[in-house]
Coordinates of C-alpha atoms in Angstrom, one line a residue:
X1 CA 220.0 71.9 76.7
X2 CA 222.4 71.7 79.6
X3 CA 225.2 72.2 77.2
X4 CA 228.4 71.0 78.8
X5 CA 228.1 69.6 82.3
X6 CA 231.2 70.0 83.5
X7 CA 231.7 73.2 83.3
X8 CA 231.9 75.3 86.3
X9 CA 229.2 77.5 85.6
X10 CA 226.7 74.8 85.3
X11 CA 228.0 73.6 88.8
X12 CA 227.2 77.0 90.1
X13 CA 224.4 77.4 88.4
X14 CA 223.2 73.8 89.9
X15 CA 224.5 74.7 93.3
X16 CA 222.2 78.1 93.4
X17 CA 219.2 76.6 92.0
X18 CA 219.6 74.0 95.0
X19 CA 219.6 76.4 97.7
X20 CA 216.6 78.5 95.9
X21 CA 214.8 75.5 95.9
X22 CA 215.9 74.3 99.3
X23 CA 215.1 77.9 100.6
X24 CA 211.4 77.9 99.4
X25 CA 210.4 74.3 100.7
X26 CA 212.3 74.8 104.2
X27 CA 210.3 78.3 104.2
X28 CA 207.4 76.2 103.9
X29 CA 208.2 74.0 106.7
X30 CA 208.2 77.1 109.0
X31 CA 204.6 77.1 108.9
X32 CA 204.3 73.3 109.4
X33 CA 205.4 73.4 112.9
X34 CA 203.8 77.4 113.5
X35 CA 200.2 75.9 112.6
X36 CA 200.7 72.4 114.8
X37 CA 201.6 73.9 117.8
X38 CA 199.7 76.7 117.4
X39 CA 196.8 74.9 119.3
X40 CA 198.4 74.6 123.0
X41 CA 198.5 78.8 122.6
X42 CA 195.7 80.1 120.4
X43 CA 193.0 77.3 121.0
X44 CA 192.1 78.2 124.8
X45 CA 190.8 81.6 122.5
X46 CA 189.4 79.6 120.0
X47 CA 187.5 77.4 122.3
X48 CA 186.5 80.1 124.3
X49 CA 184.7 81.7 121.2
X50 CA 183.4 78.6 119.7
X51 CA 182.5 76.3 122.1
X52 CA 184.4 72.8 122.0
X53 CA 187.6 71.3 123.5
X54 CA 190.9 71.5 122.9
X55 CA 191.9 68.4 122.9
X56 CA 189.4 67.5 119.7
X57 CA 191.2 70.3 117.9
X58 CA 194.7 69.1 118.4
X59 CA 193.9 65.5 117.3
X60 CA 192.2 66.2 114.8
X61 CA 195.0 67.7 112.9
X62 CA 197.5 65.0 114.2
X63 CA 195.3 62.1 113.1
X64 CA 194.8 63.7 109.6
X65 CA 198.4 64.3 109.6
X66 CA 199.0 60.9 110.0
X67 CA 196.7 59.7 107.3
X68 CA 198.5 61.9 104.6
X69 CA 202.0 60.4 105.3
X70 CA 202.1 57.6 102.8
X71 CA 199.8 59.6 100.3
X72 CA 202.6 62.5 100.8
X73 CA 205.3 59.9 99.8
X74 CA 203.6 58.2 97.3
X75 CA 202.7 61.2 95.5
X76 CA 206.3 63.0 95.8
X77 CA 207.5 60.0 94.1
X78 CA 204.7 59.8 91.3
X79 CA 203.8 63.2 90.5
X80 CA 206.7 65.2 92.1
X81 CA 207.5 67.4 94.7
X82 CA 206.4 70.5 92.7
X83 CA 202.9 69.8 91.9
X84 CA 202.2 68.0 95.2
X85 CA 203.7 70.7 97.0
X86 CA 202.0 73.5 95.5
X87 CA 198.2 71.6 95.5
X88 CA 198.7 70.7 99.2
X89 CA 200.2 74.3 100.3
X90 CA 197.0 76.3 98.4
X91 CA 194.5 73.6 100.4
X92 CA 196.2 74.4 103.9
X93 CA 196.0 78.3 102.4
X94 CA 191.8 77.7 102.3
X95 CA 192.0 75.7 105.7
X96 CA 193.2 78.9 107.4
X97 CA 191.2 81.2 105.9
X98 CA 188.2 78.8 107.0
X99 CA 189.3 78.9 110.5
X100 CA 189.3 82.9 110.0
X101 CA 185.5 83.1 109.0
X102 CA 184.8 80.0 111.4
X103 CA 181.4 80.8 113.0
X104 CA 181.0 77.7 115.0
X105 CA 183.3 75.2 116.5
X106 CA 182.7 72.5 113.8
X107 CA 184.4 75.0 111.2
X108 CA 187.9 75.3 113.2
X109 CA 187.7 71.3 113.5
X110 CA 187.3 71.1 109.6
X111 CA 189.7 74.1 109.2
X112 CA 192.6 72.6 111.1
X113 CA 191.6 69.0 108.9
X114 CA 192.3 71.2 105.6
X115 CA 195.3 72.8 107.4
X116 CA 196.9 69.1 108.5
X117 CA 196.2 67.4 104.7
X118 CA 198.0 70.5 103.1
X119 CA 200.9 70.9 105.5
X120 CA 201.5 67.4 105.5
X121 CA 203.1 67.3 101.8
X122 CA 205.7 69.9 102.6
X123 CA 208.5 67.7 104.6
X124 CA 208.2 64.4 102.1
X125 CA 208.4 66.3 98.8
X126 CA 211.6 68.4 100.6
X127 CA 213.2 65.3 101.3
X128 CA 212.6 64.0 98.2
X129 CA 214.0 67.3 96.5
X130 CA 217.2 67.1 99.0
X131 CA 217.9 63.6 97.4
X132 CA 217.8 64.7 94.0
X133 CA 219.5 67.8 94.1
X134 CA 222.0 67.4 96.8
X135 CA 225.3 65.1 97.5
X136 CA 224.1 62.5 99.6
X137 CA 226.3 63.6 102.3
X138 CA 225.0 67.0 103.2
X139 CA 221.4 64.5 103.5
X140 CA 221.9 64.9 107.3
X141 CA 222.8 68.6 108.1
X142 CA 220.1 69.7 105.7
X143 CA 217.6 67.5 107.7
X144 CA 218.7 69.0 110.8
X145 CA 218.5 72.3 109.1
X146 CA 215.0 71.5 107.9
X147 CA 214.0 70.3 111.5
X148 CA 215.6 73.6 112.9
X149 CA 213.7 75.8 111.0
X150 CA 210.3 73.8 111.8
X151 CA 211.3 74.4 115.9
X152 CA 211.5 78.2 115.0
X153 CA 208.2 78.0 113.9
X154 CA 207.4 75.7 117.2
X155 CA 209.2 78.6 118.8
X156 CA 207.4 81.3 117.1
X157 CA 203.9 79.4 117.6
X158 CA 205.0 79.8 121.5
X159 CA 205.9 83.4 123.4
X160 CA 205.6 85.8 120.0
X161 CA 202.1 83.8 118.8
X162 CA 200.8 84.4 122.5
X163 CA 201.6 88.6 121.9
X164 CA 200.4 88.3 118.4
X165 CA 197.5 86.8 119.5
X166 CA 196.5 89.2 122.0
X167 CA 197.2 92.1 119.6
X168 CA 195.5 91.3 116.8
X169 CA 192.8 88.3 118.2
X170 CA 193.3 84.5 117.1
X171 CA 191.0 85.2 113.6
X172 CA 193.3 87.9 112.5
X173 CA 196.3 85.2 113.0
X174 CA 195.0 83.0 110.6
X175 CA 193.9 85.2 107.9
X176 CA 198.1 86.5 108.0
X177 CA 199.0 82.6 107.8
X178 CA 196.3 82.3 105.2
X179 CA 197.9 85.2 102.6
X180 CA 201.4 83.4 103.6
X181 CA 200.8 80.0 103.2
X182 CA 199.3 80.8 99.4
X183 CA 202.7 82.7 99.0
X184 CA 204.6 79.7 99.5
X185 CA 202.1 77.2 97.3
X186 CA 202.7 79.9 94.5
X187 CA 207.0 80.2 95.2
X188 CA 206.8 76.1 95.4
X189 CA 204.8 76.4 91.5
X190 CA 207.5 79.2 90.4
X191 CA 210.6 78.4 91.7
X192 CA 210.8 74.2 92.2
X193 CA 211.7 71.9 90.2
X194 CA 211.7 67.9 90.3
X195 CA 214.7 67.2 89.1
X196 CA 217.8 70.0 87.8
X197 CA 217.1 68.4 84.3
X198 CA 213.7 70.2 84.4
X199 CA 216.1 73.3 85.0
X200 CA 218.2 73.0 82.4
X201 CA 221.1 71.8 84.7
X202 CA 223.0 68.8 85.0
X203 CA 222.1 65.8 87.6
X204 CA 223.8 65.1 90.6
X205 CA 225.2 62.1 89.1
X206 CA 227.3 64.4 86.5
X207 CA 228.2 67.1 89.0
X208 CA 229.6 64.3 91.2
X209 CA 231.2 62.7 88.4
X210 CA 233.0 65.6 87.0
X211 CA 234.6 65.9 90.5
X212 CA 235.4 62.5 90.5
X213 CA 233.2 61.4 93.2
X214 CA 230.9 58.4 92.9
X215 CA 227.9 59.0 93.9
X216 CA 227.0 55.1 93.1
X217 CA 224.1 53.4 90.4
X218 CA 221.0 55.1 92.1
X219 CA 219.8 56.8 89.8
X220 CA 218.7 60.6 91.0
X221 CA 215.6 60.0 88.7
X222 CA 214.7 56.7 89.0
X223 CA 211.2 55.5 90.1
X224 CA 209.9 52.2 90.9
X225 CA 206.6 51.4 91.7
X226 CA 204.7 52.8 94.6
X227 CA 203.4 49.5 95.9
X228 CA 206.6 47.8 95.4
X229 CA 208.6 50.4 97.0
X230 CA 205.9 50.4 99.7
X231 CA 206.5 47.2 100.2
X232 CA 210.7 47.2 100.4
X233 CA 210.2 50.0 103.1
X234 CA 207.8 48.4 105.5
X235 CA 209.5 44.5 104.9
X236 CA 213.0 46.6 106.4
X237 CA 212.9 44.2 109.5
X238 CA 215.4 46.2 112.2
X239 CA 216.5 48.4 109.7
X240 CA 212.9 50.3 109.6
X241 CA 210.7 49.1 112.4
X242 CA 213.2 49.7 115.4
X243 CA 213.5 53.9 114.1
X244 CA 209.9 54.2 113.2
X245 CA 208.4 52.8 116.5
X246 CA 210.6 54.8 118.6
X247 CA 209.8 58.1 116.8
X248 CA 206.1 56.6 117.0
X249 CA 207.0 56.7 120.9
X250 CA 209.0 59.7 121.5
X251 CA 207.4 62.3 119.2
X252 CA 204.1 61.2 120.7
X253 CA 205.2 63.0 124.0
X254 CA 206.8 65.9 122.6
X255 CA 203.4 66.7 120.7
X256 CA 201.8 65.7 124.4
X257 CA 203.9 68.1 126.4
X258 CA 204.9 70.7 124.0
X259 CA 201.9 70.8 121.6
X260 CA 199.0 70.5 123.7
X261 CA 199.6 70.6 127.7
X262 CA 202.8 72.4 129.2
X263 CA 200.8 75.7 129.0
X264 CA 197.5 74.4 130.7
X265 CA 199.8 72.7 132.7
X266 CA 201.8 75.5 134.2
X267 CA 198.9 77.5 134.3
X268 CA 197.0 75.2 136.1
X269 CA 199.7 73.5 138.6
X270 CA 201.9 76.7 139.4
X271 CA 200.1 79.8 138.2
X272 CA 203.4 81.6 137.8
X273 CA 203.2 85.0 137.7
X274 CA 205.7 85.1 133.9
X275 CA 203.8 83.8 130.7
X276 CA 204.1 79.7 130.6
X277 CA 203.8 80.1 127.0
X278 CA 207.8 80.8 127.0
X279 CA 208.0 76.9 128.7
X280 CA 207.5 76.0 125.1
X281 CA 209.4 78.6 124.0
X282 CA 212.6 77.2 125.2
X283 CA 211.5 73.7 124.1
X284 CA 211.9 74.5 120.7
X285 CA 215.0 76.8 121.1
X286 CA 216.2 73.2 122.9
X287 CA 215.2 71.0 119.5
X288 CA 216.9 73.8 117.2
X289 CA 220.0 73.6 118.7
X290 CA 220.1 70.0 119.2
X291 CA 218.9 69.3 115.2
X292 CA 221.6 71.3 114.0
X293 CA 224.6 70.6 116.1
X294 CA 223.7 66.6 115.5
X295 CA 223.2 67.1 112.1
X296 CA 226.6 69.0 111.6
X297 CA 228.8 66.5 113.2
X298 CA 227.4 63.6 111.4
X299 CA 227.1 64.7 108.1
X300 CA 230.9 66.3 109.0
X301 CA 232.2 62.7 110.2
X302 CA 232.6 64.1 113.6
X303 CA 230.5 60.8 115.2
X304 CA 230.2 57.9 113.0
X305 CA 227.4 56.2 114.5
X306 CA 224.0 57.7 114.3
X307 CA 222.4 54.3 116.1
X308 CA 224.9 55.4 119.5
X309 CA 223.8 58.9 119.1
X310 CA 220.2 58.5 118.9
X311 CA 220.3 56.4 122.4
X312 CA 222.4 58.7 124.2
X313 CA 219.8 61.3 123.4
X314 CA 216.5 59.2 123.7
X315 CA 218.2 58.2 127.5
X316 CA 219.0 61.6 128.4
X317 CA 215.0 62.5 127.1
X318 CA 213.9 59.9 129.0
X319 CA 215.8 61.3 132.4
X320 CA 213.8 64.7 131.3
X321 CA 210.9 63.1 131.6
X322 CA 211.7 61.2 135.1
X323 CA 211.9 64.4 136.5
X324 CA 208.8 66.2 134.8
X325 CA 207.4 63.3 136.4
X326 CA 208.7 62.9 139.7
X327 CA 208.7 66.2 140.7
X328 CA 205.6 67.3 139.6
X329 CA 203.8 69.6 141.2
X330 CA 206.5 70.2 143.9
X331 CA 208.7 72.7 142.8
X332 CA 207.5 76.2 142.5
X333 CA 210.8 77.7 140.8
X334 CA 209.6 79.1 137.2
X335 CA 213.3 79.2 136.3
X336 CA 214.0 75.5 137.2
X337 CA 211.2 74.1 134.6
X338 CA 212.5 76.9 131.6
X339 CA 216.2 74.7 132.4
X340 CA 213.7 71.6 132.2
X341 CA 211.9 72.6 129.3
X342 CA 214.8 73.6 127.4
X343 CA 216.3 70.1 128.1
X344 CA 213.3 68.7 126.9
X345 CA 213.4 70.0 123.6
X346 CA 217.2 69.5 122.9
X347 CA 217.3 65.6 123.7
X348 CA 214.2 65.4 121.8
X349 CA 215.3 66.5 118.8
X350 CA 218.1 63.6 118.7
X351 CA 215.6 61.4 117.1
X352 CA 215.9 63.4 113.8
X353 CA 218.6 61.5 113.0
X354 CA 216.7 58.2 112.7
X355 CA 215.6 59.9 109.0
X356 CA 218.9 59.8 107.6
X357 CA 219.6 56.2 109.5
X358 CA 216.7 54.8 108.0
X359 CA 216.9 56.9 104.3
X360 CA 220.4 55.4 104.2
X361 CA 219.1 52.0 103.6
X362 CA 216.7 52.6 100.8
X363 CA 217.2 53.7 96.5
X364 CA 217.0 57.7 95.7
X365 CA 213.5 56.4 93.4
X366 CA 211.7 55.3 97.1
X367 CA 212.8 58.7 99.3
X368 CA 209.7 59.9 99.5
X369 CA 207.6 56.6 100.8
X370 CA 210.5 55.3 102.9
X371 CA 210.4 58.6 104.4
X372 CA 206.8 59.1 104.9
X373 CA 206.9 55.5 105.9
X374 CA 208.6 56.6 108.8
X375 CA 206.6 60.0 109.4
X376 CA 203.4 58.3 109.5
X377 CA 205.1 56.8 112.8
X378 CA 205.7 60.1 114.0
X379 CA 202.1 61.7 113.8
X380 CA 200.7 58.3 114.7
X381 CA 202.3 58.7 117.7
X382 CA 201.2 62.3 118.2
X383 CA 198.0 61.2 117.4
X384 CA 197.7 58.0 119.9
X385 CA 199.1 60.3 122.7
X386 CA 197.3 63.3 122.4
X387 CA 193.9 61.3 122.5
X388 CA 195.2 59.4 125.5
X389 CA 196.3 63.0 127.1
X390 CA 192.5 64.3 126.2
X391 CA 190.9 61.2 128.0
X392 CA 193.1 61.5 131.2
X393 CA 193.2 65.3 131.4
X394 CA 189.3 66.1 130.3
X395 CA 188.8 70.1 131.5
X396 CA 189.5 69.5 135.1
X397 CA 193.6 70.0 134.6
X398 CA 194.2 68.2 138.0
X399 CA 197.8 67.8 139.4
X400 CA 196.9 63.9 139.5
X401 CA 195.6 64.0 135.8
X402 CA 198.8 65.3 134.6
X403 CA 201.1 63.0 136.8
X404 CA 199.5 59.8 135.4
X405 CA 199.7 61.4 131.6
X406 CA 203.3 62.1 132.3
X407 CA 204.0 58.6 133.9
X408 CA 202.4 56.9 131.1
X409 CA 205.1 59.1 128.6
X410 CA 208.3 58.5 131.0
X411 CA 207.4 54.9 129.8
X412 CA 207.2 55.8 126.4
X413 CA 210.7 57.3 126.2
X414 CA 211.5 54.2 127.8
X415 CA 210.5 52.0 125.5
X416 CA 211.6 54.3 122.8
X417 CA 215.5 53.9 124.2
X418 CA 215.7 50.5 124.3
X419 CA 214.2 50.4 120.2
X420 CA 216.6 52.7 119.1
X421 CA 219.8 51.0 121.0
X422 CA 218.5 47.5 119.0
X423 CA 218.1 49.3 115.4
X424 CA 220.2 48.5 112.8
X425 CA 222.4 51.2 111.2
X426 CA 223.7 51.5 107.5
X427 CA 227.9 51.6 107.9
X428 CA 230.4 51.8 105.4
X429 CA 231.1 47.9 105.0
X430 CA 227.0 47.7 104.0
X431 CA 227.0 49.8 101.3

């Protein structure tokens, strides 16, 4: 029994569980980033051992990614975030302990596939556990949070990966994120909760209340239908199609540039004599920094208007790009492209806010679907890109190769500018 809801230790008690819960899932999403990029450092070793290309092994987890995005959302909303999470967390736990004993290259394919299905139900139910158990306002900083702590796994997966790798060998790498990933799956069992109800603790709604804040008639544990609410997401006109086709777009060449090719790239075009592995590095320093700081001054009133933010970023990535393109191959200064690669990442990670832009329009009971809804964008994109990246690049890695591929993604964050300045935003007069 929750006993008196008002009371202030049930609003502290409420308060911690949040954070605990929080905590574990964002944990979680550390690894979700560590294992995707950890292809564009570890699988030149991999392939080397194994046979096989990179390129197969980096879309296959992307196109398998993709496919779980509306099964993540549709079962965070019909069987919760604590069961789903769990189940999913122990199955990317076997994929890399398959990868560990994988004797032939078809085993690390199948590997990263069990790997992509598991660590795709991580960011859906977590969004769908920030809705429940947290005021609606602190919705964007905890995204940006959440997207922070997935670039310090990007970052991790970069520089520190490349020296953990060489110490120990690629096999031993998976094993440790084998061990760890089952850690989380059993914290997820232990510690979450679908609702603060299951807890013993009162809802949002009466924590809100109590302080006399309206938190309005959506229901923190209502559900509806998945096909219906399926349905209400993807017939969002504007309001959905603008945000999810420009992440489609824009994530596409981060997981181009960042997750697959800015090593071989460097490598390949410069040869510099410090590692290129710290390129990506500073990419996703750039995306932590940005998430955060954009996160923070929306969810603190700071800028009003997520739509204007989003296309001041997505313009300022697409001048990134102009100059990755323009100049490649023609200056030699290691220290210039770290500046450039840092760049990269931190206009990049604008486009996080399009989650909370496009959440903003839909119940608490649909979270889950009308984010994965928009997710399924994202790794569509990576997915789409990084098999047009393998076609064009092949295993020659010629200068000409990569200034097509990154002529072909200038366009894209083109494209992905203009979307975003013609989305429709949620304001205070629409609600």
């Amino acid at each position: 029994m929750i006993g008196n809801p008002t009371s202030p230790d049930h609003f502290r008690k409420l308060r911690n569980r949040a954070m605990a819960v929080f905590a574990v899932m964002v944990g979680a999403y550390f690894f979700v980033y560590f294992q995707r990029m950890s292809v564009g450092v570890v699988g030149y070793d991999m392939v080397e051992d194994l046979g096989g290309s990179i390129g197969i092994l980096s879309t296959a987890y992307y196109w398998t990614y993709a496919a779980m995005q509306i099964p993540s959302g549709m079962m965070a909303d019909r069987f919760g975030p604590r069961i789903s999470g769990t189940i999913f967390l122990l199955l990317a736990s076997v994929g890399s302990f398959m990868t560990f004993v994988g004797t032939a290259f078809w085993m690390a394919v199948v590997g990263k596939v069990l790997i992509a299905a598991g660590m795709a139900v991580v960011y859906i139910p977590l969004v769908k556990l920030v809705s429940v158990w947290f005021p609606r306002q602190d919705f964007a900083v905890l995204n940006g949070i959440t997207i922070a702590v997935g670039n310090i796994g990007a970052v991790a997966a970069a520089g520190p990966l490349s020296m953990l790798s060489e110490a120990v060998g690629w096999r031993n790498v998976f094993l440790v994120l084998g061990v760890v990933t089952a850690l989380f799956a059993l914290l997820c069992f232990v510690v979450v909760r679908d609702h603060p109800k299951q807890a013993g603790l009162p809802s949002r709604e009466q924590a809100d209340a109590a302080i006399g804040q309206a938190r309005s008639d959506d229901a923190s544990d209502a559900r509806m239908p998945v096909i219906e609410g399926l349905k209400t997401v993807l017939s969002g006109g504007r309001k959905f199609w603008n945000c999810a086709l420009a992440y489609f777009l824009v994530y596409g060449t981060i997981s181009v540039f960042q997750g697959t090719w800015a090593v071989r790239y460097f490598d390949s075009v410069y040869g510099f004599a410090l590692s290129s592995a710290w390129m990506v590095t500073m990419i996703g320093i750039g995306k932590i920094v940005s998430t955060v700081i954009v996160g923070a001054v929306v969810s603190r009133g700071y800028v009003t208007s997520k739509k204007r933010l989003m296309t001041f970023g997505t313009a300022c990535f697409s001048a990134v790009w102009a100059v990755v393109f323009l100049f490649a191959g023609q200056i030699d200064e290691y220290w210039l492209w770290f500046a450039v690669s840092a760049a990269f990442g931190f206009f990049g990670g604008f486009m996080s806010l399009s989650f909370a832009q496009v959440k903003e329009w839909y119940p608490i009971a649909i979270a889950g679907t009308s984010v994965s809804a928009m997710n399924i964008f994202l790794f569509l994109g990576a997915s789409v890109s990084t098999t047009i990246s393998a076609a064009i690049i092949g295993t020659d890695y010629a200068l000409s190769s990569f200034s097509l591929l990154w002529g072909i993604m200038l366009a894209f964050a083109v494209m992905a500018t203009v979307l975003v300045s013609t989305s429709v935003e949620r304001t205070s007069a629409s609600h």
